[in-house]
Amino acid sequence: MGPDLSLNEQLAYLAELLEEVEGYKPQYEELENLNKLIQNEVIFNNPYCKHTMESLNVSWEELHNSVARQKNAVENQILVRDSKGINEEQVKEMKSAFDHFDKNDDGRLDHFEFRACLVSLGYNVDTEEHLVNHNSDNDRHSDFERVLQMVDPDMTGQVTFNAFMDFMTQEASDMDTAEQIIASFRVLAGDKRYITPEEIRRELPAHQAEYCIARMSPYEGHDAVHGSLDYMSFATALYGQSDL
């Protein structure tokens, strides 16, 4: 499934693939009956087949569940797109950012991964110390703690993709996100109209820095230096035009 397919095209492809996978189920039932006949003859080692019925069942279940999860994820993205009034490119960009930091590919981010994802998208959040001190008696609650109350109100330690999308779309409706991202990178760049990979790597953790660097275009202004990157086009590509 190519990345250039629209969400509706992805959904149609996955629905067809899921139907094809489920179409093999009767053949597995036939194999199970044959397997019982073989076992009734006290034949437990078949030199003509390297697979067991158990391994085939596990493989089929894993394939079926994988396709079903992908189909459900695309359906959720379409629902978000249609209900939140954001365009498909924004949905894809948010999904790409979420997946990049979802290291174990379970559809959830822990709080550290979620914070890293926010920083990569240009949000100013508190230092990581607040992640381990959020139950302290300090009267001042960090901005990140307030965000966590929105995306993980039960404090399970996990942020789902749906909660992430709800937060991001709410943010997009509450403020000019492109301007926020530009302002954040302008601070990191020392008020220059470009930023260098070295500055990004110096200011951000390694995985966040590489994520941003890979997605920024070269800066082509008259004051460009070797390797300079255009953080403004990066921001506007995420969330549209900015007045900055």
mmCIF file of C-alpha atoms in Angstrom:
data_model
loop_
_atom_site.group_PDB
_atom_site.id
_atom_site.type_symbol
_atom_site.label_atom_id
_atom_site.label_comp_id
_atom_site.label_asym_id
_atom_site.label_seq_id
_atom_site.Cartn_x
_atom_site.Cartn_y
_atom_site.Cartn_z
ATOM 1 C CA MET A 1 0.000 0.000 0.000
ATOM 2 C CA GLY A 2 1.757 3.092 -1.257
ATOM 3 C CA PRO A 3 1.977 6.332 0.766
ATOM 4 C CA ASP A 4 0.484 8.310 -2.146
ATOM 5 C CA LEU A 5 -2.904 6.641 -1.806
ATOM 6 C CA SER A 6 -5.666 8.762 -0.305
ATOM 7 C CA LEU A 7 -7.234 7.625 2.951
ATOM 8 C CA ASN A 8 -10.339 6.437 1.105
ATOM 9 C CA GLU A 9 -8.171 4.463 -1.334
ATOM 10 C CA GLN A 10 -6.240 2.935 1.569
ATOM 11 C CA LEU A 11 -9.494 1.925 3.235
ATOM 12 C CA ALA A 12 -10.794 0.294 0.045
ATOM 13 C CA TYR A 13 -7.513 -1.597 -0.401
ATOM 14 C CA LEU A 14 -7.447 -2.834 3.202
ATOM 15 C CA ALA A 15 -11.120 -3.852 3.113
ATOM 16 C CA GLU A 16 -10.431 -5.929 0.002
ATOM 17 C CA LEU A 17 -7.303 -7.423 1.564
ATOM 18 C CA LEU A 18 -9.156 -8.306 4.778
ATOM 19 C CA GLU A 19 -11.897 -10.020 2.763
ATOM 20 C CA GLU A 20 -9.238 -11.993 0.892
ATOM 21 C CA VAL A 21 -7.563 -13.079 4.135
ATOM 22 C CA GLU A 22 -10.879 -14.119 5.664
ATOM 23 C CA GLY A 23 -11.597 -16.092 2.495
ATOM 24 C CA TYR A 24 -8.859 -18.538 3.463
ATOM 25 C CA LYS A 25 -10.582 -19.478 6.722
ATOM 26 C CA PRO A 26 -12.595 -22.414 5.217
ATOM 27 C CA GLN A 27 -9.355 -23.902 3.894
ATOM 28 C CA TYR A 28 -7.890 -23.796 7.402
ATOM 29 C CA GLU A 29 -10.933 -25.603 8.704
ATOM 30 C CA GLU A 30 -10.383 -28.292 6.053
ATOM 31 C CA LEU A 31 -6.740 -28.549 7.070
ATOM 32 C CA GLU A 32 -7.766 -28.935 10.707
ATOM 33 C CA ASN A 33 -9.986 -31.882 9.790
ATOM 34 C CA LEU A 34 -7.142 -33.488 7.829
ATOM 35 C CA ASN A 35 -4.808 -32.869 10.735
ATOM 36 C CA LYS A 36 -7.180 -34.714 13.095
ATOM 37 C CA LEU A 37 -7.254 -37.679 10.729
ATOM 38 C CA ILE A 38 -3.454 -37.786 10.665
ATOM 39 C CA GLN A 39 -3.260 -37.612 14.459
ATOM 40 C CA ASN A 40 -5.838 -40.410 14.745
ATOM 41 C CA GLU A 41 -3.386 -42.540 12.807
ATOM 42 C CA VAL A 42 -0.748 -41.656 15.424
ATOM 43 C CA ILE A 43 1.306 -39.698 12.891
ATOM 44 C CA PHE A 44 2.843 -36.713 14.636
ATOM 45 C CA ASN A 45 5.882 -36.056 12.431
ATOM 46 C CA ASN A 46 5.174 -35.296 8.801
ATOM 47 C CA PRO A 47 8.394 -35.301 6.727
ATOM 48 C CA TYR A 48 6.517 -33.777 3.761
ATOM 49 C CA CYS A 49 5.514 -30.543 5.499
ATOM 50 C CA LYS A 50 7.598 -28.267 7.736
ATOM 51 C CA HIS A 51 4.518 -26.495 9.140
ATOM 52 C CA THR A 52 2.273 -27.573 11.980
ATOM 53 C CA MET A 53 -1.413 -26.818 12.298
ATOM 54 C CA GLU A 54 -0.644 -24.676 15.319
ATOM 55 C CA SER A 55 1.922 -22.546 13.464
ATOM 56 C CA LEU A 56 -0.457 -22.063 10.534
ATOM 57 C CA ASN A 57 -3.241 -20.940 12.851
ATOM 58 C CA VAL A 58 -0.951 -18.481 14.612
ATOM 59 C CA SER A 59 0.258 -17.058 11.286
ATOM 60 C CA TRP A 60 -3.279 -16.638 9.992
ATOM 61 C CA GLU A 61 -4.464 -14.935 13.176
ATOM 62 C CA GLU A 62 -1.490 -12.555 13.150
ATOM 63 C CA LEU A 63 -2.096 -11.631 9.500
ATOM 64 C CA HIS A 64 -5.827 -11.186 10.027
ATOM 65 C CA ASN A 65 -5.367 -9.053 13.147
ATOM 66 C CA SER A 66 -2.680 -6.925 11.496
ATOM 67 C CA VAL A 67 -4.842 -6.078 8.481
ATOM 68 C CA ALA A 68 -7.881 -5.475 10.708
ATOM 69 C CA ARG A 69 -5.887 -3.060 12.910
ATOM 70 C CA GLN A 70 -4.636 -1.133 9.881
ATOM 71 C CA LYS A 71 -8.163 -0.908 8.479
ATOM 72 C CA ASN A 72 -9.482 0.329 11.822
ATOM 73 C CA ALA A 73 -6.689 2.929 12.041
ATOM 74 C CA VAL A 74 -7.503 4.304 8.577
ATOM 75 C CA GLU A 75 -11.223 4.397 9.438
ATOM 76 C CA ASN A 76 -10.365 6.451 12.533
ATOM 77 C CA GLN A 77 -8.253 8.844 10.462
ATOM 78 C CA ILE A 78 -11.110 9.348 8.018
ATOM 79 C CA LEU A 79 -13.484 9.971 10.923
ATOM 80 C CA VAL A 80 -11.106 12.565 12.370
ATOM 81 C CA ARG A 81 -10.649 14.202 8.965
ATOM 82 C CA ASP A 82 -14.386 14.478 8.367
ATOM 83 C CA SER A 83 -15.411 15.460 11.896
ATOM 84 C CA LYS A 84 -12.617 17.880 12.768
ATOM 85 C CA GLY A 85 -12.494 19.835 9.514
ATOM 86 C CA ILE A 86 -8.805 19.223 8.791
ATOM 87 C CA ASN A 87 -7.365 18.170 5.478
ATOM 88 C CA GLU A 88 -5.917 14.802 4.575
ATOM 89 C CA GLU A 89 -2.320 16.015 4.461
ATOM 90 C CA GLN A 90 -2.579 17.204 8.051
ATOM 91 C CA VAL A 91 -3.959 13.819 9.115
ATOM 92 C CA LYS A 92 -1.099 12.022 7.332
ATOM 93 C CA GLU A 93 1.506 14.320 8.891
ATOM 94 C CA MET A 94 0.113 13.760 12.380
ATOM 95 C CA LYS A 95 -0.018 9.995 11.811
ATOM 96 C CA SER A 96 3.561 10.044 10.517
ATOM 97 C CA ALA A 97 4.739 11.929 13.606
ATOM 98 C CA PHE A 98 2.843 9.609 15.944
ATOM 99 C CA ASP A 99 4.164 6.460 14.243
ATOM 100 C CA HIS A 100 7.736 7.793 14.301
ATOM 101 C CA PHE A 101 7.714 7.950 18.110
ATOM 102 C CA ASP A 102 5.602 4.815 18.618
ATOM 103 C CA LYS A 103 8.726 2.696 18.962
ATOM 104 C CA ASN A 104 7.013 -0.592 19.818
ATOM 105 C CA ASP A 105 4.268 -0.095 17.211
ATOM 106 C CA ASP A 106 1.403 -0.672 19.645
ATOM 107 C CA GLY A 107 -0.667 2.377 18.691
ATOM 108 C CA ARG A 108 0.200 4.195 21.927
ATOM 109 C CA LEU A 109 2.823 6.656 23.134
ATOM 110 C CA ASP A 110 4.136 6.715 26.654
ATOM 111 C CA HIS A 111 4.506 10.186 28.180
ATOM 112 C CA PHE A 112 8.154 10.548 27.171
ATOM 113 C CA GLU A 113 7.370 9.562 23.572
ATOM 114 C CA PHE A 114 4.375 11.903 23.528
ATOM 115 C CA ARG A 115 6.489 14.809 24.749
ATOM 116 C CA ALA A 116 9.130 14.060 22.109
ATOM 117 C CA CYS A 117 6.431 14.013 19.458
ATOM 118 C CA LEU A 118 5.130 17.410 20.571
ATOM 119 C CA VAL A 119 8.612 18.927 20.508
ATOM 120 C CA SER A 120 9.206 17.580 16.995
ATOM 121 C CA LEU A 121 6.024 19.357 15.917
ATOM 122 C CA GLY A 122 7.271 22.631 17.362
ATOM 123 C CA TYR A 123 5.607 22.771 20.759
ATOM 124 C CA ASN A 124 7.375 24.306 23.734
ATOM 125 C CA VAL A 125 7.038 21.882 26.643
ATOM 126 C CA ASP A 126 8.741 21.648 29.999
ATOM 127 C CA THR A 127 11.910 19.748 30.712
ATOM 128 C CA GLU A 128 11.697 16.024 31.289
ATOM 129 C CA GLU A 129 12.029 16.433 35.043
ATOM 130 C CA HIS A 130 8.331 17.299 35.162
ATOM 131 C CA LEU A 131 7.481 13.870 33.838
ATOM 132 C CA VAL A 132 8.715 12.231 37.003
ATOM 133 C CA ASN A 133 7.611 14.972 39.382
ATOM 134 C CA HIS A 134 4.002 15.403 38.300
ATOM 135 C CA ASN A 135 2.768 14.129 41.700
ATOM 136 C CA SER A 136 4.911 16.545 43.698
ATOM 137 C CA ASP A 137 3.447 19.110 46.120
ATOM 138 C CA ASN A 138 4.732 21.968 43.975
ATOM 139 C CA ASP A 139 1.872 24.430 43.402
ATOM 140 C CA ARG A 140 3.047 25.220 39.882
ATOM 141 C CA HIS A 141 1.853 22.659 37.359
ATOM 142 C CA SER A 142 3.739 22.480 34.099
ATOM 143 C CA ASP A 143 2.123 23.094 30.746
ATOM 144 C CA PHE A 144 2.937 19.518 29.821
ATOM 145 C CA GLU A 145 1.108 18.219 32.893
ATOM 146 C CA ARG A 146 -1.979 20.137 31.811
ATOM 147 C CA VAL A 147 -1.686 18.590 28.348
ATOM 148 C CA LEU A 148 -1.442 15.133 29.924
ATOM 149 C CA GLN A 149 -4.677 15.780 31.791
ATOM 150 C CA MET A 150 -6.303 16.260 28.386
ATOM 151 C CA VAL A 151 -4.845 13.274 26.546
ATOM 152 C CA ASP A 152 -4.484 10.849 29.474
ATOM 153 C CA PRO A 153 -6.967 11.964 32.150
ATOM 154 C CA ASP A 154 -6.758 8.629 33.994
ATOM 155 C CA MET A 155 -2.928 8.862 34.019
ATOM 156 C CA THR A 156 -2.468 5.392 32.575
ATOM 157 C CA GLY A 157 0.916 6.412 31.194
ATOM 158 C CA GLN A 158 -0.287 5.890 27.611
ATOM 159 C CA VAL A 159 -1.599 8.271 24.931
ATOM 160 C CA THR A 160 -3.690 6.683 22.190
ATOM 161 C CA PHE A 161 -3.667 7.915 18.608
ATOM 162 C CA ASN A 162 -7.281 9.078 18.915
ATOM 163 C CA ALA A 163 -6.444 11.134 22.019
ATOM 164 C CA PHE A 164 -3.388 12.538 20.233
ATOM 165 C CA MET A 165 -5.491 13.518 17.207
ATOM 166 C CA ASP A 166 -8.179 15.110 19.400
ATOM 167 C CA PHE A 167 -5.542 17.228 21.108
ATOM 168 C CA MET A 168 -3.809 18.218 17.880
ATOM 169 C CA THR A 169 -7.003 19.193 16.098
ATOM 170 C CA GLN A 170 -8.151 21.190 19.116
ATOM 171 C CA GLU A 171 -4.827 22.995 19.142
ATOM 172 C CA ALA A 172 -5.120 23.692 15.437
ATOM 173 C CA SER A 173 -8.535 25.251 15.970
ATOM 174 C CA ASP A 174 -7.446 27.307 18.991
ATOM 175 C CA MET A 175 -4.314 28.935 17.571
ATOM 176 C CA ASP A 176 -2.292 29.502 14.474
ATOM 177 C CA THR A 177 -0.096 26.424 14.814
ATOM 178 C CA ALA A 178 2.185 27.327 11.920
ATOM 179 C CA GLU A 179 3.121 30.561 13.671
ATOM 180 C CA GLN A 180 3.747 28.671 16.903
ATOM 181 C CA ILE A 181 6.093 26.212 15.206
ATOM 182 C CA ILE A 182 7.937 29.011 13.412
ATOM 183 C CA ALA A 183 8.313 30.981 16.633
ATOM 184 C CA SER A 184 9.699 27.918 18.438
ATOM 185 C CA PHE A 185 12.275 27.188 15.768
ATOM 186 C CA ARG A 186 13.175 30.878 15.494
ATOM 187 C CA VAL A 187 14.175 30.800 19.158
ATOM 188 C CA LEU A 188 16.301 27.684 18.571
ATOM 189 C CA ALA A 189 17.867 29.373 15.514
ATOM 190 C CA GLY A 190 18.853 32.528 17.399
ATOM 191 C CA ASP A 191 16.288 34.668 15.506
ATOM 192 C CA LYS A 192 17.661 33.675 12.089
ATOM 193 C CA ARG A 193 15.336 32.805 9.203
ATOM 194 C CA TYR A 194 17.054 29.444 8.883
ATOM 195 C CA ILE A 195 18.359 26.793 11.228
ATOM 196 C CA THR A 196 21.289 24.420 10.876
ATOM 197 C CA PRO A 197 21.328 20.694 11.606
ATOM 198 C CA GLU A 198 23.928 21.379 14.288
ATOM 199 C CA GLU A 199 21.587 23.799 16.087
ATOM 200 C CA ILE A 200 18.716 21.328 15.936
ATOM 201 C CA ARG A 201 20.889 18.491 17.240
ATOM 202 C CA ARG A 202 22.245 20.728 20.001
ATOM 203 C CA GLU A 203 18.798 21.808 21.215
ATOM 204 C CA LEU A 204 16.713 18.647 20.729
ATOM 205 C CA PRO A 205 17.158 14.991 21.729
ATOM 206 C CA ALA A 206 18.651 12.860 18.967
ATOM 207 C CA HIS A 207 15.484 11.133 17.739
ATOM 208 C CA GLN A 208 13.536 14.403 17.694
ATOM 209 C CA ALA A 209 16.320 16.216 15.878
ATOM 210 C CA GLU A 210 16.672 13.615 13.137
ATOM 211 C CA TYR A 211 12.910 13.571 12.608
ATOM 212 C CA CYS A 212 12.847 17.350 11.989
ATOM 213 C CA ILE A 213 16.031 17.440 9.901
ATOM 214 C CA ALA A 214 14.746 14.707 7.586
ATOM 215 C CA ARG A 215 11.601 16.704 6.839
ATOM 216 C CA MET A 216 13.036 20.216 6.412
ATOM 217 C CA SER A 217 13.888 21.577 2.959
ATOM 218 C CA PRO A 218 17.174 23.434 2.291
ATOM 219 C CA TYR A 219 16.976 27.165 3.004
ATOM 220 C CA GLU A 220 17.527 29.169 -0.173
ATOM 221 C CA GLY A 221 17.597 32.766 1.088
ATOM 222 C CA HIS A 222 20.437 35.193 0.286
ATOM 223 C CA ASP A 223 21.837 34.722 3.797
ATOM 224 C CA ALA A 224 21.929 30.918 3.535
ATOM 225 C CA VAL A 225 24.937 29.036 4.845
ATOM 226 C CA HIS A 226 26.030 25.526 4.002
ATOM 227 C CA GLY A 227 23.485 22.996 5.240
ATOM 228 C CA SER A 228 20.946 25.594 6.414
ATOM 229 C CA LEU A 229 17.338 24.382 6.665
ATOM 230 C CA ASP A 230 14.015 26.153 6.083
ATOM 231 C CA TYR A 231 11.988 25.758 9.275
ATOM 232 C CA MET A 232 9.288 28.123 7.956
ATOM 233 C CA SER A 233 8.360 25.887 5.013
ATOM 234 C CA PHE A 234 8.424 22.939 7.435
ATOM 235 C CA ALA A 235 5.871 24.697 9.644
ATOM 236 C CA THR A 236 3.590 25.867 6.849
ATOM 237 C CA ALA A 237 3.659 22.415 5.259
ATOM 238 C CA LEU A 238 2.246 21.084 8.525
ATOM 239 C CA TYR A 239 -0.500 23.591 9.163
ATOM 240 C CA GLY A 240 -0.898 25.985 6.253
ATOM 241 C CA GLN A 241 0.059 29.607 5.764
ATOM 242 C CA SER A 242 1.544 31.848 8.420
ATOM 243 C CA ASP A 243 1.804 35.618 8.737
ATOM 244 C CA LEU A 244 5.340 35.415 10.124
#
